[in-house]
PDB file of C-alpha atoms in Angstrom:
ATOM      1  CA  MET G   1      57.374  38.644 -17.702  1.00  0.00           C
ATOM      2  CA  GLU G   2      58.043  41.632 -15.502  1.00  0.00           C
ATOM      3  CA  PHE G   3      59.961  41.579 -12.213  1.00  0.00           C
ATOM      4  CA  ALA G   4      59.833  43.505  -8.940  1.00  0.00           C
ATOM      5  CA  LEU G   5      61.461  43.603  -5.509  1.00  0.00           C
ATOM      6  CA  GLN G   6      59.015  42.900  -2.708  1.00  0.00           C
ATOM      7  CA  ALA G   7      59.981  44.134   0.770  1.00  0.00           C
ATOM      8  CA  GLU G   8      59.460  41.570   3.500  1.00  0.00           C
ATOM      9  CA  ASN G   9      58.624  44.104   6.225  1.00  0.00           C
ATOM     10  CA  ASP G  10      55.626  45.783   4.588  1.00  0.00           C
ATOM     11  CA  GLY G  11      55.076  43.858   1.333  1.00  0.00           C
ATOM     12  CA  LYS G  12      55.574  46.891  -0.927  1.00  0.00           C
ATOM     13  CA  ARG G  13      56.912  46.248  -4.414  1.00  0.00           C
ATOM     14  CA  LEU G  14      59.526  48.109  -6.428  1.00  0.00           C
ATOM     15  CA  ARG G  15      58.942  47.357 -10.113  1.00  0.00           C
ATOM     16  CA  LEU G  16      62.130  46.905 -12.167  1.00  0.00           C
ATOM     17  CA  ASP G  17      62.170  49.042 -15.305  1.00  0.00           C
ATOM     18  CA  PRO G  18      64.471  47.903 -18.152  1.00  0.00           C
ATOM     19  CA  ALA G  19      65.074  51.534 -19.181  1.00  0.00           C
ATOM     20  CA  GLN G  20      65.771  52.849 -15.666  1.00  0.00           C
ATOM     21  CA  PRO G  21      67.483  50.516 -13.164  1.00  0.00           C
ATOM     22  CA  LEU G  22      66.801  50.864  -9.461  1.00  0.00           C
ATOM     23  CA  THR G  23      69.734  52.712  -7.853  1.00  0.00           C
ATOM     24  CA  LEU G  24      70.315  52.760  -4.082  1.00  0.00           C
ATOM     25  CA  ARG G  25      72.942  55.256  -2.967  1.00  0.00           C
ATOM     26  CA  VAL G  26      75.104  54.396   0.045  1.00  0.00           C
ATOM     27  CA  LYS G  27      76.581  57.004   2.396  1.00  0.00           C
ATOM     28  CA  ARG G  28      79.505  56.751   4.816  1.00  0.00           C
ATOM     29  CA  GLY G  29      78.802  59.582   7.201  1.00  0.00           C
ATOM     30  CA  ASP G  30      79.007  62.714   5.070  1.00  0.00           C
ATOM     31  CA  GLN G  31      80.980  60.979   2.308  1.00  0.00           C
ATOM     32  CA  PRO G  32      79.420  58.955  -0.547  1.00  0.00           C
ATOM     33  CA  GLY G  33      79.985  55.213  -0.283  1.00  0.00           C
ATOM     34  CA  GLY G  34      78.970  54.107  -3.776  1.00  0.00           C
ATOM     35  CA  GLU G  35      75.681  52.725  -5.017  1.00  0.00           C
ATOM     36  CA  ILE G  36      73.774  49.456  -5.487  1.00  0.00           C
ATOM     37  CA  VAL G  37      72.053  48.882  -8.820  1.00  0.00           C
ATOM     38  CA  VAL G  38      69.232  46.384  -9.438  1.00  0.00           C
ATOM     39  CA  GLY G  39      67.795  46.282 -12.936  1.00  0.00           C
ATOM     40  CA  LEU G  40      66.927  44.194 -15.983  1.00  0.00           C
ATOM     41  CA  LYS G  41      69.332  43.013 -18.655  1.00  0.00           C
ATOM     42  CA  ASP G  42      68.137  40.842 -21.548  1.00  0.00           C
ATOM     43  CA  GLY G  43      64.894  40.272 -19.649  1.00  0.00           C
ATOM     44  CA  THR G  44      66.700  38.923 -16.542  1.00  0.00           C
ATOM     45  CA  PRO G  45      67.043  40.856 -13.274  1.00  0.00           C
ATOM     46  CA  PHE G  46      70.592  41.487 -12.077  1.00  0.00           C
ATOM     47  CA  LEU G  47      72.437  42.883  -9.034  1.00  0.00           C
ATOM     48  CA  ASP G  48      75.501  45.142  -9.318  1.00  0.00           C
ATOM     49  CA  ASN G  49      77.029  46.214  -5.987  1.00  0.00           C
ATOM     50  CA  ARG G  50      79.280  49.218  -6.597  1.00  0.00           C
ATOM     51  CA  SER G  51      79.465  50.270  -2.948  1.00  0.00           C
ATOM     52  CA  THR G  52      81.230  49.372   0.294  1.00  0.00           C
ATOM     53  CA  ALA G  53      78.045  47.812   1.700  1.00  0.00           C
ATOM     54  CA  ILE G  54      77.476  44.060   1.907  1.00  0.00           C
ATOM     55  CA  CYS G  55      74.789  42.449  -0.275  1.00  0.00           C
ATOM     56  CA  THR G  56      73.769  38.799  -0.114  1.00  0.00           C
ATOM     57  CA  VAL G  57      71.723  36.642  -2.469  1.00  0.00           C
ATOM     58  CA  ASN G  58      70.148  33.614  -0.757  1.00  0.00           C
ATOM     59  CA  GLY G  59      72.583  34.073   2.146  1.00  0.00           C
ATOM     60  CA  VAL G  60      75.734  34.258  -0.028  1.00  0.00           C
ATOM     61  CA  GLU G  61      77.630  37.542  -0.328  1.00  0.00           C
ATOM     62  CA  LYS G  62      77.656  38.743  -3.928  1.00  0.00           C
ATOM     63  CA  ALA G  63      79.144  41.738  -5.685  1.00  0.00           C
ATOM     64  CA  ALA G  64      77.293  40.982  -8.948  1.00  0.00           C
ATOM     65  CA  ALA G  65      74.752  38.306  -9.752  1.00  0.00           C
ATOM     66  CA  ARG G  66      71.831  37.388 -11.985  1.00  0.00           C
ATOM     67  CA  LEU G  67      68.589  37.070 -10.081  1.00  0.00           C
ATOM     68  CA  ALA G  68      65.632  34.739 -10.473  1.00  0.00           C
ATOM     69  CA  PRO G  69      62.127  34.692  -9.007  1.00  0.00           C
ATOM     70  CA  ASP G  70      61.953  33.759  -5.310  1.00  0.00           C
ATOM     71  CA  ASP G  71      65.600  34.794  -4.747  1.00  0.00           C
ATOM     72  CA  LEU G  72      66.132  36.400  -1.341  1.00  0.00           C
ATOM     73  CA  LEU G  73      68.088  39.638  -1.624  1.00  0.00           C
ATOM     74  CA  GLN G  74      69.399  41.284   1.567  1.00  0.00           C
ATOM     75  CA  LEU G  75      70.706  44.863   1.496  1.00  0.00           C
ATOM     76  CA  GLY G  76      71.963  45.693   4.964  1.00  0.00           C
ATOM     77  CA  ALA G  77      69.044  45.336   7.381  1.00  0.00           C
ATOM     78  CA  LEU G  78      66.425  45.249   4.599  1.00  0.00           C
ATOM     79  CA  ARG G  79      65.318  42.039   2.889  1.00  0.00           C
ATOM     80  CA  PHE G  80      63.660  41.742  -0.505  1.00  0.00           C
ATOM     81  CA  THR G  81      62.253  38.881  -2.516  1.00  0.00           C
ATOM     82  CA  VAL G  82      62.467  38.839  -6.300  1.00  0.00           C
ATOM     83  CA  VAL G  83      58.967  38.237  -7.666  1.00  0.00           C
ATOM     84  CA  GLY G  84      57.779  37.696 -11.215  1.00  0.00           C
ATOM     85  CA  ILE G  85      54.717  39.532 -12.501  1.00  0.00           C
ATOM     86  CA  ALA G  86      52.683  37.938 -15.265  1.00  0.00           C
ATOM     87  CA  ASP G  87      52.193  39.880 -18.464  1.00  0.00           C
ATOM     88  CA  PRO G  88      48.917  41.866 -18.210  1.00  0.00           C
ATOM     89  CA  LEU G  89      48.087  40.806 -21.765  1.00  0.00           C
ATOM     90  CA  GLU G  90      47.933  37.194 -20.659  1.00  0.00           C
ATOM     91  CA  VAL G  91      45.139  37.842 -18.145  1.00  0.00           C
ATOM     92  CA  ILE G  92      41.792  36.613 -19.547  1.00  0.00           C
ATOM     93  CA  GLU G  93      38.691  38.216 -18.071  1.00  0.00           C
ATOM     94  CA  PRO G  94      35.301  36.426 -18.126  1.00  0.00           C
ATOM     95  CA  ALA G  95      33.067  37.273 -21.058  1.00  0.00           C
ATOM     96  CA  THR G  96      30.083  39.528 -20.378  1.00  0.00           C
ATOM     97  CA  ARG G  97      26.824  39.875 -22.178  1.00  0.00           C
ATOM     98  CA  PRO G  98      26.653  42.721 -24.709  1.00  0.00           C
ATOM     99  CA  ALA G  99      24.869  45.804 -23.382  1.00  0.00           C
ATOM    100  CA  PRO G 100      22.625  48.135 -25.303  1.00  0.00           C
ATOM    101  CA  ALA G 101      24.279  50.789 -27.466  1.00  0.00           C
ATOM    102  CA  ALA G 102      23.140  53.703 -25.291  1.00  0.00           C
ATOM    103  CA  ALA G 103      24.416  51.991 -22.178  1.00  0.00           C
ATOM    104  CA  GLN G 104      27.760  51.251 -23.854  1.00  0.00           C
ATOM    105  CA  ASP G 105      28.267  54.927 -24.755  1.00  0.00           C
ATOM    106  CA  SER G 106      27.405  56.026 -21.218  1.00  0.00           C
ATOM    107  CA  ASP G 107      29.704  53.447 -19.673  1.00  0.00           C
ATOM    108  CA  ARG G 108      32.503  54.459 -22.045  1.00  0.00           C
ATOM    109  CA  GLN G 109      32.209  58.128 -21.015  1.00  0.00           C
ATOM    110  CA  ARG G 110      32.189  57.282 -17.298  1.00  0.00           C
ATOM    111  CA  GLN G 111      35.204  55.016 -17.781  1.00  0.00           C
ATOM    112  CA  GLN G 112      37.133  57.787 -19.548  1.00  0.00           C
ATOM    113  CA  ARG G 113      36.362  60.212 -16.716  1.00  0.00           C
ATOM    114  CA  ARG G 114      37.524  57.663 -14.139  1.00  0.00           C
ATOM    115  CA  ILE G 115      40.775  57.073 -16.062  1.00  0.00           C
ATOM    116  CA  SER G 116      41.461  60.807 -16.299  1.00  0.00           C
ATOM    117  CA  ALA G 117      40.739  61.304 -12.616  1.00  0.00           C
ATOM    118  CA  SER G 118      42.932  58.364 -11.617  1.00  0.00           C
ATOM    119  CA  ARG G 119      45.835  59.717 -13.712  1.00  0.00           C
ATOM    120  CA  MET G 120      45.583  63.129 -12.052  1.00  0.00           C
ATOM    121  CA  ALA G 121      45.481  61.498  -8.636  1.00  0.00           C
ATOM    122  CA  ALA G 122      48.521  59.401  -9.506  1.00  0.00           C
ATOM    123  CA  VAL G 123      50.423  62.575 -10.395  1.00  0.00           C
ATOM    124  CA  ASP G 124      49.446  64.382  -7.193  1.00  0.00           C
ATOM    125  CA  GLN G 125      49.900  61.537  -4.696  1.00  0.00           C
ATOM    126  CA  PRO G 126      53.380  60.977  -3.183  1.00  0.00           C
ATOM    127  CA  SER G 127      55.448  58.079  -4.409  1.00  0.00           C
ATOM    128  CA  GLN G 128      55.006  54.908  -2.377  1.00  0.00           C
ATOM    129  CA  THR G 129      58.587  53.825  -2.978  1.00  0.00           C
ATOM    130  CA  SER G 130      60.183  57.042  -1.697  1.00  0.00           C
ATOM    131  CA  GLY G 131      59.835  55.962   1.927  1.00  0.00           C
ATOM    132  CA  LEU G 132      61.325  52.544   1.185  1.00  0.00           C
ATOM    133  CA  LEU G 133      64.300  54.017  -0.667  1.00  0.00           C
ATOM    134  CA  LYS G 134      64.827  56.478   2.155  1.00  0.00           C
ATOM    135  CA  ARG G 135      64.974  53.628   4.676  1.00  0.00           C
ATOM    136  CA  VAL G 136      67.501  51.838   2.492  1.00  0.00           C
ATOM    137  CA  SER G 137      69.726  54.937   2.374  1.00  0.00           C
ATOM    138  CA  VAL G 138      69.436  55.421   6.144  1.00  0.00           C
ATOM    139  CA  ALA G 139      70.332  51.770   6.752  1.00  0.00           C
ATOM    140  CA  PHE G 140      73.609  52.177   4.856  1.00  0.00           C
ATOM    141  CA  SER G 141      74.554  55.622   6.208  1.00  0.00           C
ATOM    142  CA  GLY G 142      77.286  55.300   8.842  1.00  0.00           C
ATOM    143  CA  ARG G 143      77.627  51.522   8.374  1.00  0.00           C
ATOM    144  CA  ALA G 144      81.372  51.680   7.692  1.00  0.00           C
ATOM    145  CA  GLU G 145      81.958  54.087  10.587  1.00  0.00           C
ATOM    146  CA  LYS G 146      80.119  51.786  13.008  1.00  0.00           C
ATOM    147  CA  GLN G 147      82.138  48.785  11.850  1.00  0.00           C
ATOM    148  CA  ARG G 148      85.382  50.761  12.245  1.00  0.00           C
ATOM    149  CA  LEU G 149      84.280  51.895  15.720  1.00  0.00           C
ATOM    150  CA  ASP G 150      83.612  48.307  16.814  1.00  0.00           C
ATOM    151  CA  GLN G 151      87.009  47.272  15.446  1.00  0.00           C
ATOM    152  CA  LEU G 152      88.845  50.049  17.323  1.00  0.00           C
ATOM    153  CA  GLU G 153      87.026  49.320  20.587  1.00  0.00           C
ATOM    154  CA  ALA G 154      87.912  45.621  20.301  1.00  0.00           C
ATOM    155  CA  GLU G 155      91.549  46.541  19.603  1.00  0.00           C
ATOM    156  CA  ARG G 156      91.582  48.780  22.685  1.00  0.00           C
ATOM    157  CA  ARG G 157      90.161  46.024  24.885  1.00  0.00           C
ATOM    158  CA  THR G 158      92.837  43.625  23.647  1.00  0.00           C
ATOM    159  CA  ALA G 159      95.574  46.192  24.312  1.00  0.00           C
ATOM    160  CA  LEU G 160      94.289  46.771  27.854  1.00  0.00           C
ATOM    161  CA  ILE G 161      94.199  43.032  28.576  1.00  0.00           C
ATOM    162  CA  GLU G 162      97.793  42.604  27.372  1.00  0.00           C
ATOM    163  CA  ALA G 163      98.997  45.640  29.334  1.00  0.00           C
ATOM    164  CA  GLY G 164      97.246  44.401  32.478  1.00  0.00           C
ATOM    165  CA  ARG G 165      98.802  40.951  32.100  1.00  0.00           C
ATOM    166  CA  ARG G 166     102.294  42.492  31.841  1.00  0.00           C
ATOM    167  CA  SER G 167     101.681  44.784  34.822  1.00  0.00           C
ATOM    168  CA  LEU G 168     100.866  41.785  37.032  1.00  0.00           C
ATOM    169  CA  GLY G 169     103.930  39.840  35.913  1.00  0.00           C
ATOM    170  CA  ASP G 170     107.454  39.942  37.292  1.00  0.00           C
ATOM    171  CA  GLY G 171     108.780  43.456  37.583  1.00  0.00           C
ATOM    172  CA  SER G 172     105.431  45.067  36.723  1.00  0.00           C
ATOM    173  CA  ALA G 173     104.866  46.721  33.355  1.00  0.00           C
ATOM    174  CA  LEU G 174     108.002  48.882  33.730  1.00  0.00           C
ATOM    175  CA  GLY G 175     110.355  45.909  34.104  1.00  0.00           C
ATOM    176  CA  ILE G 176     111.592  46.686  37.622  1.00  0.00           C
ATOM    177  CA  PRO G 177     114.407  44.280  38.627  1.00  0.00           C
ATOM    178  CA  ASN G 178     113.447  41.426  40.948  1.00  0.00           C
ATOM    179  CA  GLN G 179     115.810  42.608  43.693  1.00  0.00           C
ATOM    180  CA  ALA G 180     114.207  46.049  43.721  1.00  0.00           C
ATOM    181  CA  MET G 181     110.739  44.494  43.737  1.00  0.00           C
ATOM    182  CA  ASN G 182     111.658  42.352  46.742  1.00  0.00           C
ATOM    183  CA  GLN G 183     112.944  45.435  48.571  1.00  0.00           C
ATOM    184  CA  LEU G 184     109.735  47.297  47.802  1.00  0.00           C
ATOM    185  CA  ALA G 185     107.696  44.340  49.032  1.00  0.00           C
ATOM    186  CA  ARG G 186     109.604  44.517  52.363  1.00  0.00           C
ATOM    187  CA  GLY G 187     108.913  48.249  52.605  1.00  0.00           C
ATOM    188  CA  GLN G 188     112.484  49.303  51.889  1.00  0.00           C
ATOM    189  CA  ALA G 189     113.550  52.296  49.835  1.00  0.00           C
ATOM    190  CA  VAL G 190     115.137  51.662  46.444  1.00  0.00           C
ATOM    191  CA  GLN G 191     116.889  53.791  43.849  1.00  0.00           C
ATOM    192  CA  LEU G 192     115.994  53.265  40.219  1.00  0.00           C
ATOM    193  CA  ARG G 193     117.263  54.718  36.950  1.00  0.00           C
ATOM    194  CA  ALA G 194     115.672  54.674  33.555  1.00  0.00           C
ATOM    195  CA  GLU G 195     118.320  52.193  32.408  1.00  0.00           C
ATOM    196  CA  ASP G 196     117.146  49.748  35.095  1.00  0.00           C
ATOM    197  CA  LEU G 197     113.601  49.636  33.727  1.00  0.00           C
ATOM    198  CA  ALA G 198     113.650  47.148  30.879  1.00  0.00           C
ATOM    199  CA  GLY G 199     109.929  47.540  30.190  1.00  0.00           C
ATOM    200  CA  LEU G 200     109.899  51.347  30.017  1.00  0.00           C
ATOM    201  CA  PRO G 201     110.038  51.553  26.168  1.00  0.00           C
ATOM    202  CA  ARG G 202     107.210  49.019  25.899  1.00  0.00           C
ATOM    203  CA  TRP G 203     105.175  50.939  28.486  1.00  0.00           C
ATOM    204  CA  ARG G 204     105.589  54.119  26.449  1.00  0.00           C
ATOM    205  CA  GLU G 205     104.516  52.309  23.266  1.00  0.00           C
ATOM    206  CA  ASP G 206     101.420  50.926  25.012  1.00  0.00           C
ATOM    207  CA  ARG G 207     100.493  54.360  26.295  1.00  0.00           C
ATOM    208  CA  GLN G 208     100.947  55.994  22.877  1.00  0.00           C
ATOM    209  CA  LYS G 209      98.827  53.235  21.316  1.00  0.00           C
ATOM    210  CA  LEU G 210      96.021  53.816  23.816  1.00  0.00           C
ATOM    211  CA  VAL G 211      96.198  57.570  23.222  1.00  0.00           C
ATOM    212  CA  ARG G 212      95.844  56.977  19.469  1.00  0.00           C
ATOM    213  CA  LEU G 213      92.944  54.529  19.916  1.00  0.00           C
ATOM    214  CA  ASP G 214      91.139  56.899  22.288  1.00  0.00           C
ATOM    215  CA  ALA G 215      91.524  59.748  19.805  1.00  0.00           C
ATOM    216  CA  GLU G 216      90.206  57.717  16.842  1.00  0.00           C
ATOM    217  CA  ILE G 217      87.290  56.342  18.873  1.00  0.00           C
ATOM    218  CA  ALA G 218      86.383  59.821  20.110  1.00  0.00           C
ATOM    219  CA  ALA G 219      86.440  61.186  16.521  1.00  0.00           C
ATOM    220  CA  LEU G 220      84.191  58.380  15.226  1.00  0.00           C
ATOM    221  CA  ARG G 221      81.744  58.749  18.118  1.00  0.00           C
ATOM    222  CA  GLN G 222      81.530  62.466  17.408  1.00  0.00           C
ATOM    223  CA  ALA G 223      80.918  61.834  13.692  1.00  0.00           C
ATOM    224  CA  LEU G 224      78.141  59.352  14.527  1.00  0.00           C
ATOM    225  CA  GLY G 225      76.607  61.660  17.125  1.00  0.00           C
ATOM    226  CA  MET G 226      77.189  59.211  20.006  1.00  0.00           C
ATOM    227  CA  GLY G 227      78.636  61.714  22.464  1.00  0.00           C
ATOM    228  CA  ALA G 228      81.743  61.355  24.625  1.00  0.00           C
ATOM    229  CA  ASP G 229      83.574  58.054  25.057  1.00  0.00           C
ATOM    230  CA  PRO G 230      82.804  56.691  28.560  1.00  0.00           C
ATOM    231  CA  ASP G 231      85.557  54.044  28.305  1.00  0.00           C
ATOM    232  CA  ALA G 232      88.422  56.404  27.427  1.00  0.00           C
ATOM    233  CA  VAL G 233      91.616  55.262  29.166  1.00  0.00           C
ATOM    234  CA  ILE G 234      93.969  58.225  28.740  1.00  0.00           C
ATOM    235  CA  LEU G 235      92.452  61.537  29.777  1.00  0.00           C
ATOM    236  CA  ALA G 236      93.040  64.436  27.411  1.00  0.00           C
ATOM    237  CA  ALA G 237      95.634  66.993  28.456  1.00  0.00           C
ATOM    238  CA  PRO G 238      94.256  70.421  29.519  1.00  0.00           C
ATOM    239  CA  ASN G 239      94.337  73.171  26.940  1.00  0.00           C
ATOM    240  CA  LEU G 240      97.168  75.497  27.904  1.00  0.00           C
ATOM    241  CA  LYS G 241      98.348  78.695  26.342  1.00  0.00           C
ATOM    242  CA  SER G 242     101.519  78.547  24.301  1.00  0.00           C
ATOM    243  CA  ASP G 243     103.726  80.231  26.934  1.00  0.00           C
ATOM    244  CA  GLU G 244     102.321  78.065  29.756  1.00  0.00           C
ATOM    245  CA  ARG G 245     102.806  74.919  27.684  1.00  0.00           C
ATOM    246  CA  GLN G 246     106.446  75.852  27.044  1.00  0.00           C
ATOM    247  CA  LYS G 247     107.031  76.397  30.767  1.00  0.00           C
ATOM    248  CA  VAL G 248     105.548  73.002  31.593  1.00  0.00           C
ATOM    249  CA  GLU G 249     107.643  71.281  28.931  1.00  0.00           C
ATOM    250  CA  ARG G 250     110.838  72.985  30.163  1.00  0.00           C
ATOM    251  CA  ALA G 251     110.049  71.951  33.726  1.00  0.00           C
ATOM    252  CA  PHE G 252     109.557  68.304  32.780  1.00  0.00           C
ATOM    253  CA  ALA G 253     112.722  68.367  30.638  1.00  0.00           C
ATOM    254  CA  THR G 254     114.737  69.701  33.584  1.00  0.00           C
ATOM    255  CA  MET G 255     113.316  67.032  35.896  1.00  0.00           C
ATOM    256  CA  ASP G 256     114.229  64.317  33.391  1.00  0.00           C
ATOM    257  CA  GLU G 257     117.858  65.502  33.324  1.00  0.00           C
ATOM    258  CA  VAL G 258     118.249  65.388  37.135  1.00  0.00           C
ATOM    259  CA  GLY G 259     119.010  61.843  38.338  1.00  0.00           C
ATOM    260  CA  THR G 260     117.697  60.224  41.486  1.00  0.00           C
ATOM    261  CA  GLN G 261     121.192  59.996  42.982  1.00  0.00           C
ATOM    262  CA  SER G 262     121.758  63.717  42.489  1.00  0.00           C
ATOM    263  CA  LEU G 263     118.556  64.502  44.328  1.00  0.00           C
ATOM    264  CA  GLY G 264     119.617  62.202  47.149  1.00  0.00           C
ATOM    265  CA  GLY G 265     122.988  63.927  47.441  1.00  0.00           C
ATOM    266  CA  MET G 266     121.333  67.316  47.536  1.00  0.00           C
ATOM    267  CA  ALA G 267     119.063  66.134  50.322  1.00  0.00           C
ATOM    268  CA  ASP G 268     122.017  64.815  52.353  1.00  0.00           C
ATOM    269  CA  ALA G 269     123.977  68.044  51.885  1.00  0.00           C
ATOM    270  CA  ALA G 270     121.114  70.232  52.940  1.00  0.00           C
ATOM    271  CA  GLU G 271     121.934  72.540  55.870  1.00  0.00           C
ATOM    272  CA  PRO G 272     120.119  71.915  59.178  1.00  0.00           C
ATOM    273  CA  PRO G 273     117.417  74.412  60.088  1.00  0.00           C
ATOM    274  CA  PRO G 274     118.595  77.339  62.325  1.00  0.00           C
ATOM    275  CA  ARG G 275     117.976  77.022  66.034  1.00  0.00           C
ATOM    276  CA  PRO G 276     115.600  79.504  67.633  1.00  0.00           C
ATOM    277  CA  VAL G 277     117.334  82.274  69.632  1.00  0.00           C
ATOM    278  CA  PRO G 278     115.773  82.880  73.074  1.00  0.00           C
ATOM    279  CA  ARG G 279     114.631  86.376  73.798  1.00  0.00           C
ATOM    280  CA  ARG G 280     116.451  88.443  76.408  1.00  0.00           C
ATOM    281  CA  ARG G 281     114.474  89.765  79.260  1.00  0.00           C
TER     282      ARG G 281
END
């Protein structure tokens, strides 16, 4: 008995050849992702998944399995059914009455011409299975990248929910002391130092995590041709020249070294503006 894979969407069959197994190559973007092999071994069809894609047999995920007729094989979004084909030698055609000798010779010549013509046509016509194999390859291309993108987007949503919950708690996300928060709620001015903000290290970690997630999501979307990320949280910094970037970094470093109390003392010690001198007539 011979075996074949019958596609459920269009009913086309891929015959399994014992000498040449059916190989489906899987791609992960531009990188190869392995291959799936379906063939015959000792007269029994088998499945050998050597790729990162998921294959199921009758709804159960399998990396390798022996197949039987009527087994349902799912490769990504495509579904196949293993079918058995009876041996052509076992087909018995109805007997016909013998024809005259002249008619037999004529029929034999016409039959030979038809066989020759059909063989030439079979060589010239495109393969019917090429389109099916192409759809299988397209179904697997980018599968791992899409799964990784969904995972990163879910991780970013979870990080945003946790950061929002901390920002609405006591002391906000920076860990401002309760006394300072009460003064701010009454509209009073407060003085804060970095040492007073217990949540500042955690806030920096959350921001660095979101920057990393945004960068990975943007890279995957670009690889998949999905365009810019509309849900990016941290905007990218502008591209500055090297000398301008150094000036900006020195300015921020100088501002970090100057405390709030020092700025307040400088403001108190500032000289009053000069009084206008009236003009003499």
